[in-house]
Short mmCIF file of C-alpha atoms in Angstrom, two decimals:
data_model
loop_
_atom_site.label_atom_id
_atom_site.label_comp_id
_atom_site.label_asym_id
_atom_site.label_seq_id
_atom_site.Cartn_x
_atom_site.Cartn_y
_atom_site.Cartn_z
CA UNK A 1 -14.56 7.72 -35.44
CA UNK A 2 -12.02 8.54 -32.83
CA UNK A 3 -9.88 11.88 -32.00
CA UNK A 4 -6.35 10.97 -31.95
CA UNK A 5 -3.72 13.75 -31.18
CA UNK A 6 -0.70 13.69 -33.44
CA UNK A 7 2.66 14.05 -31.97
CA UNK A 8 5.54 14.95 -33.41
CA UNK A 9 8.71 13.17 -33.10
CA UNK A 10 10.23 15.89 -31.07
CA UNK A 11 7.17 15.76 -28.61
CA UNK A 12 5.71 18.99 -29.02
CA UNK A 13 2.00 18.83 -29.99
CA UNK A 14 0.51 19.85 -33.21
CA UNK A 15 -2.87 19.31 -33.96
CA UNK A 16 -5.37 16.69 -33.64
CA UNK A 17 -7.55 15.36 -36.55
CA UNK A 18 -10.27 12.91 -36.93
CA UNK A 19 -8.98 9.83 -37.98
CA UNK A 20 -10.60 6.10 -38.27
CA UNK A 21 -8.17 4.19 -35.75
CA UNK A 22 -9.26 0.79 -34.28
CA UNK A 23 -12.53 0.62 -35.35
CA UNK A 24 -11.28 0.30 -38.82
CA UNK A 25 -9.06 -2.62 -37.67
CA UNK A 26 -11.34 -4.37 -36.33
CA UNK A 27 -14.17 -3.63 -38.79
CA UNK A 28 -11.96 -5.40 -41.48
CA UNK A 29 -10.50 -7.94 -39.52
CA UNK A 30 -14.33 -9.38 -39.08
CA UNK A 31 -14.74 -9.96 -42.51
CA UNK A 32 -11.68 -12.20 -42.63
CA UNK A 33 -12.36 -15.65 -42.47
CA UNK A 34 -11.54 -18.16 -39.54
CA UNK A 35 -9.00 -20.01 -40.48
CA UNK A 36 -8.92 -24.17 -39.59
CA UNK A 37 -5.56 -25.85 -40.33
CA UNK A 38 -5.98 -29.64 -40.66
CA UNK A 39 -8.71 -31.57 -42.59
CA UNK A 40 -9.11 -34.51 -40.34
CA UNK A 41 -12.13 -35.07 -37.62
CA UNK A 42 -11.81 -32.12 -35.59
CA UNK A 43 -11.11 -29.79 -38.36
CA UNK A 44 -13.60 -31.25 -40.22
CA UNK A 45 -16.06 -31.04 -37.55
CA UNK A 46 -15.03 -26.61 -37.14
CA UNK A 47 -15.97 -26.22 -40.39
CA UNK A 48 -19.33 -27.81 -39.70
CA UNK A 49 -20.20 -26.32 -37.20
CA UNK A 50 -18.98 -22.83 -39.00
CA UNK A 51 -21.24 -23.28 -41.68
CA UNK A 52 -23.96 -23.79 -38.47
CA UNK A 53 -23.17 -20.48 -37.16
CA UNK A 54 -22.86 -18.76 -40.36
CA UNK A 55 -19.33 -17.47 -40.22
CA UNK A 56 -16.89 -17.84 -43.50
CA UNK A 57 -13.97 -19.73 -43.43
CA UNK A 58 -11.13 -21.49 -44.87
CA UNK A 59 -9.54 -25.47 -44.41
CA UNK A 60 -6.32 -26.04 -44.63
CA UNK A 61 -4.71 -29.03 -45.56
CA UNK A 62 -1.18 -30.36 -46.16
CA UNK A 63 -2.15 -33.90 -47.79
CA UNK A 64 -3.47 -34.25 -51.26
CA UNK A 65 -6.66 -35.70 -49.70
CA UNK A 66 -8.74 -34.37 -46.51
CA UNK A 67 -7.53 -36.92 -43.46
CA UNK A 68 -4.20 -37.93 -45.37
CA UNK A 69 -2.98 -38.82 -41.98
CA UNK A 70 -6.10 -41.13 -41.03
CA UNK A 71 -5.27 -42.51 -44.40
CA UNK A 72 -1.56 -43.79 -43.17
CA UNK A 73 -3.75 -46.09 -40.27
CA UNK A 74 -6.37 -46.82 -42.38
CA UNK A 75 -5.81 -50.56 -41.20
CA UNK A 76 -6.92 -49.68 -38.10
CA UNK A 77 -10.01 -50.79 -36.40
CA UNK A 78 -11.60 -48.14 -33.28
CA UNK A 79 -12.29 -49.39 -30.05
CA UNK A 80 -14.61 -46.88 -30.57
CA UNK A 81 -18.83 -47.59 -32.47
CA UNK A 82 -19.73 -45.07 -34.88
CA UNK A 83 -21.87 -43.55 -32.52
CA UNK A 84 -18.99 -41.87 -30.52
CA UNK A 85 -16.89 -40.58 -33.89
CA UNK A 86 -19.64 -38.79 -35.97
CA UNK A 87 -19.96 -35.10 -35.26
CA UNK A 88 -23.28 -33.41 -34.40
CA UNK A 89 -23.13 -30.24 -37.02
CA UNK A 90 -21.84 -33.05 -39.58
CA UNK A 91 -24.55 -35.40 -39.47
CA UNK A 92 -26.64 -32.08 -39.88
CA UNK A 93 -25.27 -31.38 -42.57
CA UNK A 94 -24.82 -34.69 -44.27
CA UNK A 95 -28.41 -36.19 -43.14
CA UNK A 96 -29.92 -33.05 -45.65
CA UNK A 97 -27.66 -34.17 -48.34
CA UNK A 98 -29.59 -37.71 -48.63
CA UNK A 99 -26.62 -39.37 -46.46
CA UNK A 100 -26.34 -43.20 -45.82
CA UNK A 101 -25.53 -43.34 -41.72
CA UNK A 102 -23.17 -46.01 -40.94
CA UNK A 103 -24.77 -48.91 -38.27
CA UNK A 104 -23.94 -46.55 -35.24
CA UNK A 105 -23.39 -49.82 -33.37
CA UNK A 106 -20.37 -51.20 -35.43
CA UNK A 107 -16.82 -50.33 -35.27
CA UNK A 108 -14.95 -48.07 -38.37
CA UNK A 109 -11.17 -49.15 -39.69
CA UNK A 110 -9.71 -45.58 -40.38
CA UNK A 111 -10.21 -46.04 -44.25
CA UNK A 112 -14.30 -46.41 -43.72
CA UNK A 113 -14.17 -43.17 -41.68
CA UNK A 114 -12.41 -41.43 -44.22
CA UNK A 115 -14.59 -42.88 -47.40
CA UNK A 116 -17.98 -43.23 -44.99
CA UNK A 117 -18.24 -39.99 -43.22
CA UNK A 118 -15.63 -37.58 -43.75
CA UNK A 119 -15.15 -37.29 -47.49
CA UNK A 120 -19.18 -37.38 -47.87
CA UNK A 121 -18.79 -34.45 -45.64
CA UNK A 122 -15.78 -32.73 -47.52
CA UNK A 123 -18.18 -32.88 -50.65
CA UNK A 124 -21.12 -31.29 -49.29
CA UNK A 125 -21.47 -27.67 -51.34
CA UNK A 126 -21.47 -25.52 -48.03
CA UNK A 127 -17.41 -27.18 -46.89
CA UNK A 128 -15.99 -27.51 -50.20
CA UNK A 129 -15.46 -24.46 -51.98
CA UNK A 130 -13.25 -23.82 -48.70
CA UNK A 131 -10.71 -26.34 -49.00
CA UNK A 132 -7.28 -25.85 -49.85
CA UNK A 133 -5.00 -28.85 -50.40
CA UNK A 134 -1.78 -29.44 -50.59
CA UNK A 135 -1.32 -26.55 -48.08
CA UNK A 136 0.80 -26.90 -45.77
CA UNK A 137 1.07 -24.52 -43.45
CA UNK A 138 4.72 -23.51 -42.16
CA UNK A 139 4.08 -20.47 -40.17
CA UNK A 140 1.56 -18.58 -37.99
CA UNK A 141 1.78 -14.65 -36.76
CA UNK A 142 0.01 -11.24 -36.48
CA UNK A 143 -0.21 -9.12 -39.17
CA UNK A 144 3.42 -6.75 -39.04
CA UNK A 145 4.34 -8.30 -35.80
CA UNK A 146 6.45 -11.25 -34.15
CA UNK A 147 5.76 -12.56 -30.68
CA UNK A 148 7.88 -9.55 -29.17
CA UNK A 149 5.68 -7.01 -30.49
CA UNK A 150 2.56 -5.73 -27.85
CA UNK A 151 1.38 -2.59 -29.21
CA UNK A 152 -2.76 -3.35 -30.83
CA UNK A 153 -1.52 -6.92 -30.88
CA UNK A 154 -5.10 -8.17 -30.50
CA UNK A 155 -6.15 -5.59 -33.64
CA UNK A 156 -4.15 -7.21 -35.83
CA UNK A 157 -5.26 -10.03 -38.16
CA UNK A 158 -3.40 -13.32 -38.29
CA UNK A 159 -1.10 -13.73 -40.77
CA UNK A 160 -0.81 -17.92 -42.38
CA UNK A 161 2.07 -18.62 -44.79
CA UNK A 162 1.78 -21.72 -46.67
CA UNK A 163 3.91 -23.70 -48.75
CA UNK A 164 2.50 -24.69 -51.97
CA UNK A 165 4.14 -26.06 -54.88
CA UNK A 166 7.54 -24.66 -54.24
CA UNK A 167 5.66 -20.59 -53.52
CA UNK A 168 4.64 -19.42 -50.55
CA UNK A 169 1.30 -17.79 -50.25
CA UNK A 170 -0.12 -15.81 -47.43
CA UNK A 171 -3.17 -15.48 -46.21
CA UNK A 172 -4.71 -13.05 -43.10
CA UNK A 173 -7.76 -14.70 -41.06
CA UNK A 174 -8.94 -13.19 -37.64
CA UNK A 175 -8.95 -16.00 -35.69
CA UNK A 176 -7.04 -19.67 -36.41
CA UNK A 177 -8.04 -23.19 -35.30
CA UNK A 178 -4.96 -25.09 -35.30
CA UNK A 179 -6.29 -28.95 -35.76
CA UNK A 180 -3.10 -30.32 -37.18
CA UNK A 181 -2.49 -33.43 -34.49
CA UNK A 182 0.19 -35.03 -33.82
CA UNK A 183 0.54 -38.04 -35.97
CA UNK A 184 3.84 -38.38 -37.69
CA UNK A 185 5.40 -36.52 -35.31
CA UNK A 186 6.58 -39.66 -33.23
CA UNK A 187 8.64 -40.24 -30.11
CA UNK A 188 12.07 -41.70 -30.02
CA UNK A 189 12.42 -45.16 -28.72
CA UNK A 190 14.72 -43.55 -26.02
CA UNK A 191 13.29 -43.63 -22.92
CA UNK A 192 14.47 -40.49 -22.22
CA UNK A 193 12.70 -38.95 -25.11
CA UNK A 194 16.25 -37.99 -26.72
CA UNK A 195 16.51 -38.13 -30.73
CA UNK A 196 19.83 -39.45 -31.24
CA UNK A 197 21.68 -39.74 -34.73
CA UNK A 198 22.15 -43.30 -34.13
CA UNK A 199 18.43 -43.53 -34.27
CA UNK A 200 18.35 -41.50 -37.13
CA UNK A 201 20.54 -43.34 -39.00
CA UNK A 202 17.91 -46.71 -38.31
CA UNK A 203 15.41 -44.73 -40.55
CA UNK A 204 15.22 -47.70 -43.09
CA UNK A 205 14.78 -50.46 -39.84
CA UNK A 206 12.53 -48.59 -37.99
CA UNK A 207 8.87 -47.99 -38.16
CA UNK A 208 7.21 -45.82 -35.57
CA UNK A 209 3.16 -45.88 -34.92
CA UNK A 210 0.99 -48.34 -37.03
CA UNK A 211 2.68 -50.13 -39.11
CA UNK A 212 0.47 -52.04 -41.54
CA UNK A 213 2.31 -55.77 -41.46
CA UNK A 214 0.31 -57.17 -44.71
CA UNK A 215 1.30 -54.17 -47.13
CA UNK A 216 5.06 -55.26 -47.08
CA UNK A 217 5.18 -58.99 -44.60
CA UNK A 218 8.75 -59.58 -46.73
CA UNK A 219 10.39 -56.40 -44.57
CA UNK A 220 9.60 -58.78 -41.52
CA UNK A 221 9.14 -62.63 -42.01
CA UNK A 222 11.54 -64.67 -40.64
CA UNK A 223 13.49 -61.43 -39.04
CA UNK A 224 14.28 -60.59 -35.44
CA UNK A 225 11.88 -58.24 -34.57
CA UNK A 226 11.24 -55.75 -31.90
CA UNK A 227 8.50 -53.86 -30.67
CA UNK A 228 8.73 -51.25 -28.32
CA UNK A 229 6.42 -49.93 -26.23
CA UNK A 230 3.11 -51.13 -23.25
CA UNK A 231 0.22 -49.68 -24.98
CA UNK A 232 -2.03 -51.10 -27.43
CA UNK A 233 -0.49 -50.03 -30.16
CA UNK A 234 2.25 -52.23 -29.62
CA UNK A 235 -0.49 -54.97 -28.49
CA UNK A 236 -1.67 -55.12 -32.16
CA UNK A 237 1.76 -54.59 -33.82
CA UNK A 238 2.37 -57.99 -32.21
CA UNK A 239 -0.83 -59.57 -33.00
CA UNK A 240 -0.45 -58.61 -36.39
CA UNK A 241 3.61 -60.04 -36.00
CA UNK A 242 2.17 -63.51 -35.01
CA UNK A 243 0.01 -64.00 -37.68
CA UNK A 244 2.71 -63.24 -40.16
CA UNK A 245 4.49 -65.66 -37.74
CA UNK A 246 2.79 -68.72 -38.33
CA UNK A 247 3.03 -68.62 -42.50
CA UNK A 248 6.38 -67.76 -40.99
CA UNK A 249 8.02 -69.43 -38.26
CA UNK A 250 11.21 -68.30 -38.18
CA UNK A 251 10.13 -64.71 -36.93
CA UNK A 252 11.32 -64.13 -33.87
CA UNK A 253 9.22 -61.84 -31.85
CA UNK A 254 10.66 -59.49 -28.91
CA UNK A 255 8.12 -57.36 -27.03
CA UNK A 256 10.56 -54.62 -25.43
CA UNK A 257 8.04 -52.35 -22.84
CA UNK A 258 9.29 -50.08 -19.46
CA UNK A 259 6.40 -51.71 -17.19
CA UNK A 260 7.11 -53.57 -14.01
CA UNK A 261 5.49 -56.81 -15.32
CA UNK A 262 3.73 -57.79 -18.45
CA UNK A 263 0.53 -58.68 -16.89
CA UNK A 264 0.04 -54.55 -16.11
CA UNK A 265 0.33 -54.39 -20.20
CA UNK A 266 -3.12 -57.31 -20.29
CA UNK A 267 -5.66 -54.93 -18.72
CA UNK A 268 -8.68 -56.21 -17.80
CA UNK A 269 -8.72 -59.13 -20.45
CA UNK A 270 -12.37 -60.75 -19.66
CA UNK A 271 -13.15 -58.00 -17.25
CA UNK A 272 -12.01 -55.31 -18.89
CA UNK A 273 -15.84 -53.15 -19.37
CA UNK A 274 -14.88 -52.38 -23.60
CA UNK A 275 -14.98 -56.08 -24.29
CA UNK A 276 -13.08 -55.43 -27.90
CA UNK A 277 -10.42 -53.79 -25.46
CA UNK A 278 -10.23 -56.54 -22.90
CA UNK A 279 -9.70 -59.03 -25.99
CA UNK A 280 -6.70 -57.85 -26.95
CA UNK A 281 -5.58 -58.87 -23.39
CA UNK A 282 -6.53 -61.91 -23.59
CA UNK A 283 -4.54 -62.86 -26.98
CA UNK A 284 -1.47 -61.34 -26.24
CA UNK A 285 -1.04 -62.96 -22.94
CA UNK A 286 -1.60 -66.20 -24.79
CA UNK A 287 0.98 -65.39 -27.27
CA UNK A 288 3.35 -64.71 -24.39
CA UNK A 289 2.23 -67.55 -22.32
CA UNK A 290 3.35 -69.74 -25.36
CA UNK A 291 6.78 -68.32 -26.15
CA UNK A 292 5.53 -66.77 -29.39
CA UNK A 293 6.60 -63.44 -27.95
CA UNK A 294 9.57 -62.81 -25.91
CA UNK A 295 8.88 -59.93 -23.05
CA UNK A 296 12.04 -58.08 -22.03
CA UNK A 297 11.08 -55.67 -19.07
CA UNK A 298 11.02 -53.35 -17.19
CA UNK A 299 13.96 -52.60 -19.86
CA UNK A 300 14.53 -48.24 -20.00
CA UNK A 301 16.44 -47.76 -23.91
CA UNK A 302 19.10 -45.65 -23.72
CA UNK A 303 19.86 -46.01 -27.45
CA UNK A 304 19.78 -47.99 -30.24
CA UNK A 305 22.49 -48.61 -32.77
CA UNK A 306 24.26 -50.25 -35.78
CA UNK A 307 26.62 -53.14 -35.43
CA UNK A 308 26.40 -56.04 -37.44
CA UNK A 309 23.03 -55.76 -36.97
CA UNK A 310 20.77 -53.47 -34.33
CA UNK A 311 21.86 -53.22 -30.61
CA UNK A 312 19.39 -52.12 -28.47
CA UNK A 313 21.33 -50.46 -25.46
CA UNK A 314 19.37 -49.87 -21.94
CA UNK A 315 19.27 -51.01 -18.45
CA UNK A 316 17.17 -53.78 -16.49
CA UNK A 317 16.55 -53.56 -12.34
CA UNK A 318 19.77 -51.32 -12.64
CA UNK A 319 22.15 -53.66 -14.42
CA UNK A 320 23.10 -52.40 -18.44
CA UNK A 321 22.79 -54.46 -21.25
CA UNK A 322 22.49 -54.94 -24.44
CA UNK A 323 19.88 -56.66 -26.60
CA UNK A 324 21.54 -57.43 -29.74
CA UNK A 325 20.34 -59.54 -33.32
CA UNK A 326 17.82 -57.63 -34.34
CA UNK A 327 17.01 -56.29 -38.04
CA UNK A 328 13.65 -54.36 -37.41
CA UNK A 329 12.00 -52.57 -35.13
CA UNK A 330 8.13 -51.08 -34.88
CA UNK A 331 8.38 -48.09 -32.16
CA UNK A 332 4.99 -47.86 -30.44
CA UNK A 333 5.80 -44.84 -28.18
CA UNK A 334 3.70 -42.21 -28.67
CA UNK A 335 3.87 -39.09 -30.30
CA UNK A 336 4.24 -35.43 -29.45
CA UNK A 337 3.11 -32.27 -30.71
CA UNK A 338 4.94 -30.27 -33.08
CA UNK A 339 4.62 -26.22 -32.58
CA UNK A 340 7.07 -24.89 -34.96
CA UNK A 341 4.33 -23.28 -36.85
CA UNK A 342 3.18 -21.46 -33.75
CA UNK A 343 6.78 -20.59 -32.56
CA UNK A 344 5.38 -16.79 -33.26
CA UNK A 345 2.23 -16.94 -31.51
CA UNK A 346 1.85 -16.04 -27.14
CA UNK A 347 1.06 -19.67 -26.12
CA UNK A 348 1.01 -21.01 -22.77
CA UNK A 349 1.86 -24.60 -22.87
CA UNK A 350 2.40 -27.11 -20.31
CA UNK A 351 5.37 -28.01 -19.21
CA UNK A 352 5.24 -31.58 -18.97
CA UNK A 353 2.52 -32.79 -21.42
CA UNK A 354 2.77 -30.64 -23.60
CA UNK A 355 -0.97 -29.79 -23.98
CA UNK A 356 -2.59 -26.58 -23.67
CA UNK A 357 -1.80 -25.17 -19.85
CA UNK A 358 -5.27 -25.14 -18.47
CA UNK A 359 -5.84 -28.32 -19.85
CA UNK A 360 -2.99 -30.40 -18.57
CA UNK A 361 -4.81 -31.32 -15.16
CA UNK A 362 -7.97 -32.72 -16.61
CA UNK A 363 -5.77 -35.23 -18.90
CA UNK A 364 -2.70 -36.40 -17.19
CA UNK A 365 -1.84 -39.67 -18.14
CA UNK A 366 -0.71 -40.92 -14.90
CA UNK A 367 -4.14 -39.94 -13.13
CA UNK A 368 -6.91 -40.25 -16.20
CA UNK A 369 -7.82 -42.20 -18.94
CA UNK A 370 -9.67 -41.91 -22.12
CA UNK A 371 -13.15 -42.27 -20.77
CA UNK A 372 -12.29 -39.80 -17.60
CA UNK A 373 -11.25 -36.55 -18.97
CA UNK A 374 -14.17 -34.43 -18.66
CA UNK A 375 -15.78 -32.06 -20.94
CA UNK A 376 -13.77 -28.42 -22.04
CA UNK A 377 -14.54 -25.61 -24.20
CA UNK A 378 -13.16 -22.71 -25.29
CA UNK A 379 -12.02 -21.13 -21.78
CA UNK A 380 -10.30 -23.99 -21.21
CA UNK A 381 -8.12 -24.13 -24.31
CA UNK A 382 -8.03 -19.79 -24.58
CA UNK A 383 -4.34 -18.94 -25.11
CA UNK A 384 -2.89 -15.63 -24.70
CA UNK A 385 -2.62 -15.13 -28.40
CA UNK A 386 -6.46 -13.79 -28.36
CA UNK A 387 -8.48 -16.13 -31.31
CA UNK A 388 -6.35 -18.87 -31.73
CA UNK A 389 -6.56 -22.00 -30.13
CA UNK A 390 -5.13 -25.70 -30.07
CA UNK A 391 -7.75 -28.52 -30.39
CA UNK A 392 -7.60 -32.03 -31.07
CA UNK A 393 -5.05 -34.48 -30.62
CA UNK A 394 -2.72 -31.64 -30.40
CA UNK A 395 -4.10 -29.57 -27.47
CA UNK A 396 -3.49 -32.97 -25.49
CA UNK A 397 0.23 -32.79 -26.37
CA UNK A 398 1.88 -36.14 -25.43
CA UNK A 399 -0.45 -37.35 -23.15
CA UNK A 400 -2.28 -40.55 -25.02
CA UNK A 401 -6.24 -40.08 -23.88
CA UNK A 402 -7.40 -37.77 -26.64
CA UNK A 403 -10.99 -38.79 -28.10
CA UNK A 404 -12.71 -38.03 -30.85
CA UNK A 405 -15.62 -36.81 -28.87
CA UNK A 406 -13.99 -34.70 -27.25
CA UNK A 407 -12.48 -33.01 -30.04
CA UNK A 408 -15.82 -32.67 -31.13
CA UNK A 409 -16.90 -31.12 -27.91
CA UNK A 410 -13.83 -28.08 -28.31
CA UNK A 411 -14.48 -26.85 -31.60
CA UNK A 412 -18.24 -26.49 -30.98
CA UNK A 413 -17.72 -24.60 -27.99
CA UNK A 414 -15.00 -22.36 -29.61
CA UNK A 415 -17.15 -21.95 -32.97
CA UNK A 416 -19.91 -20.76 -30.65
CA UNK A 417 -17.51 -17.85 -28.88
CA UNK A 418 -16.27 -17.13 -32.33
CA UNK A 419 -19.54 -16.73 -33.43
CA UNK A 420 -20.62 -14.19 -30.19
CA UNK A 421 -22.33 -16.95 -28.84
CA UNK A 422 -20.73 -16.93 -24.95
CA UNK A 423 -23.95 -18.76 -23.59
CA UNK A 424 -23.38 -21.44 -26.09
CA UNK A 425 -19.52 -21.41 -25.58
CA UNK A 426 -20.30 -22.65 -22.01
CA UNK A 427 -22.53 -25.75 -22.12
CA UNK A 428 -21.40 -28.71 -22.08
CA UNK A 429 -22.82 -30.92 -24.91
CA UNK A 430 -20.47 -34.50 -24.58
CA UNK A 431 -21.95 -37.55 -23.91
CA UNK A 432 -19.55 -40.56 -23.56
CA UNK A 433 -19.58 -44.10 -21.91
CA UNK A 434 -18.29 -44.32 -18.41
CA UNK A 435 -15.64 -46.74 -19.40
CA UNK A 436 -14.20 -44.30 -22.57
CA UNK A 437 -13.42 -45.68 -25.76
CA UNK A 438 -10.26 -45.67 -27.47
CA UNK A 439 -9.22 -47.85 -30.37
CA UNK A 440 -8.40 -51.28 -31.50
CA UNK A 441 -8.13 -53.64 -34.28
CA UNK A 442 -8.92 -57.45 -33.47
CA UNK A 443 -8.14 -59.36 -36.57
CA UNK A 444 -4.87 -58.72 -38.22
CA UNK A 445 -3.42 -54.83 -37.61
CA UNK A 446 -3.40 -52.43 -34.89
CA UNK A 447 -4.64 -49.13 -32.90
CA UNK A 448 -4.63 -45.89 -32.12
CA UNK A 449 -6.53 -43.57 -29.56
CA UNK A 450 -9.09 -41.40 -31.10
#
């Protein structure tokens, strides 16, 4: 109980009273649940280790199924064993359930870690009751206030508004876990990183990400096909192209990247210390070595457009031109987060990844890779907006290295502090091969990092 004066609006000072003031706020806002938006891995894995701790909350999800955005890659095979993607709390959880553990040693497609480990885990008694799906969030704030407002800020409980069925519903939580990713959020193939209209307009011609070639081969056998992009995603887009190619032949395969050379696209190839990794090397440069696939770089796109068919507009060692014939193209450029729903949150956001501030040093592209970002918790990924926080593939931004693992690694530590567990909140409990591991499929589709 607290002694507040009262004054009136003409300043003058009446009386004081007795009143319950903050501690009433903040009473009730700790029995509001934590709120986790995104059922994938990471979100997955805060609920886990929520129930460990032995604080109530609630799961999001926009998709009709927990992971609906694994589901879209589902083709895809990890560079990563099963070891490296199963969460600690999880397998808790799941080995007291009577749970079947995967061979740790083998490598999941997206589909087995959906139907192997994370909807066994959705099902257990202590997760479900606490999904919600077909909720998609559209908008974060605090309780009566926008971003401009200061005054008992960190009092107030969160406020989530979710679409649902053509409603909205709101609901208040006192601290948020935002877990949404960034898949399907892609980047243009611009090398600027402009959306144009004329890209736009390519909606039905263009496929960005993962495409999976054997659901629909018609939309590319025996087309002019590009591929755009020097990762690995684009590495199995292509391998997955040639095998279509040789039922096929008439496909005509362009491989469309910014690097100085294609051999700084083949890695290590038989050196390379992930041997699945350093395989996809070795094919590709055979596919290239034998004109199967046509390399066009360092080529920088400056847009692409509709003719008579797609013109693909840029400039090579300074000179324009224009690629021309083409009638598809898979876009293998990344992706990027989205933070509309946070546009009314304090956030401090890097400028140039477009990861969490603090956290932009320990993961930029042009200095680390998957297998050297080291371990961060919660102080690393605090924002000013006290109780919420960015994890996963999100809290990376655009830069490409995110792992599982370490997704893992963030939402126990920031469970723990959530929990009053500082001690906790400050170990460092991530254990990963020196060499990383990020994703790849061998056989017939393509990758992702995870």
């Amino acid at each position: 109980m607290k002694t507040l004066k009262i004054i009136n609006q003409n300043g003058s000072c009446c009386t004081t009273k007795a009143i319950e003031v903050q501690e009433t706020v903040n009473n009730s806002n700790k029995k509001l649940p934590i709120v986790i938006i995104g059922a994938g891995p990471i979100g997955l894995a805060a609920a886990a280790h929520l129930v460990e701790q032995k604080q109530a909350f609630i799961l999001l999800e926009a998709g009709h199924e927990i992971a609906h955005n694994i589901r879209t890659w589902g083709h895809v095979t990890l560079f990563s064993p099963w070891r490296y993607n199963i969460n600690k709390a999880a397998k808790a959880l799941l080995d007291a359930s009577g749970w079947v553990e995967p061979n740790l040693d083998t490598l999941p497609t997206g589909h087995e870690l959906i139907d192997l480990y994370l909807k066994p885990l959705s099902e257990l008694i202590q997760i479900k009751p606490n999904i919600q799906l077909n909720a998609k969030v559209v908008g974060i704030s605090r309780q009566l206030n926008d971003k401009m407002k200061t005054k008992n800020r960190v009092e107030q409980s969160f406020t989530i508004y979710i679409e649902h069925e053509n409603d909205i519903r709101v609901i208040e939580a006192r601290a948020v876990i935002d877990a949404t990713g960034t898949w399907g959020n892609p980047n243009p193939a611009n090398s600027t990183g402009v959306w144009l209209q004329n890209e736009k307009a390519l909606a039905d011609h263009i496929e960005y990400g993962i495409p999976d070639i054997n659901t629909n081969p018609k939309r590319y056998a025996n087309k002019k096909v590009a591929v755009i992009g020097g990762g690995h995603s684009s590495i199995n887009t292509l391998l997955a192209l040639a095998e279509l190619q040789k039922d096929n032949p008439a496909t005509k395969l362009v491989w469309i990247m910014r690097k100085k050379s294609v051999e700084e696209a083949y890695g290590g190839e038989e050196k390379d210390a992930l041997a699945a990794r350093g395989a996809l090397g070795i094919r590709i440069h055979e596919l290239v070595d034998t004109g199967k696939v046509e390399v066009i770089t360092p080529f920088y796109i400056s847009q692409v457009k509709k003719e008579e068919n797609i013109h693909i507009v840029g400039t090579i060692n300074g000179e324009q031109k224009v690629l021309t014939g083409f009638e598809e193209l898979i876009v293998n450029a990344g992706n990027r987060p989205d933070l509309t729903i946070n546009s009314e949150l304090r956030l401090s956001i890097d400028s140039a990844t477009e990861s969490v501030h603090a956290l932009a040093p320990l993961i930029d592209p042009n200095v680390h890779s998957c297998g050297t970002v080291r371990a961060h918790g919660e102080e690393i990924l605090r924002q000013p907006e006290k109780d919420f926080y960015i994890v996963g593939a999100k809290s990376y931004g655009r830069a490409p290295t995110f792992l599982m693992a370490t997704g893992y690694e963030q939402v126990r530590s920031i469970t723990a502090y959530l929990s009053n567990d500082e001690e906790a909140s400050k170990r460092v409990e991530l254990d990963l091969p020196e060499t990383g591991v990020c994703s790849v499929n061998l056989v017939n589709q393509s990758n992702t990092c995870c």
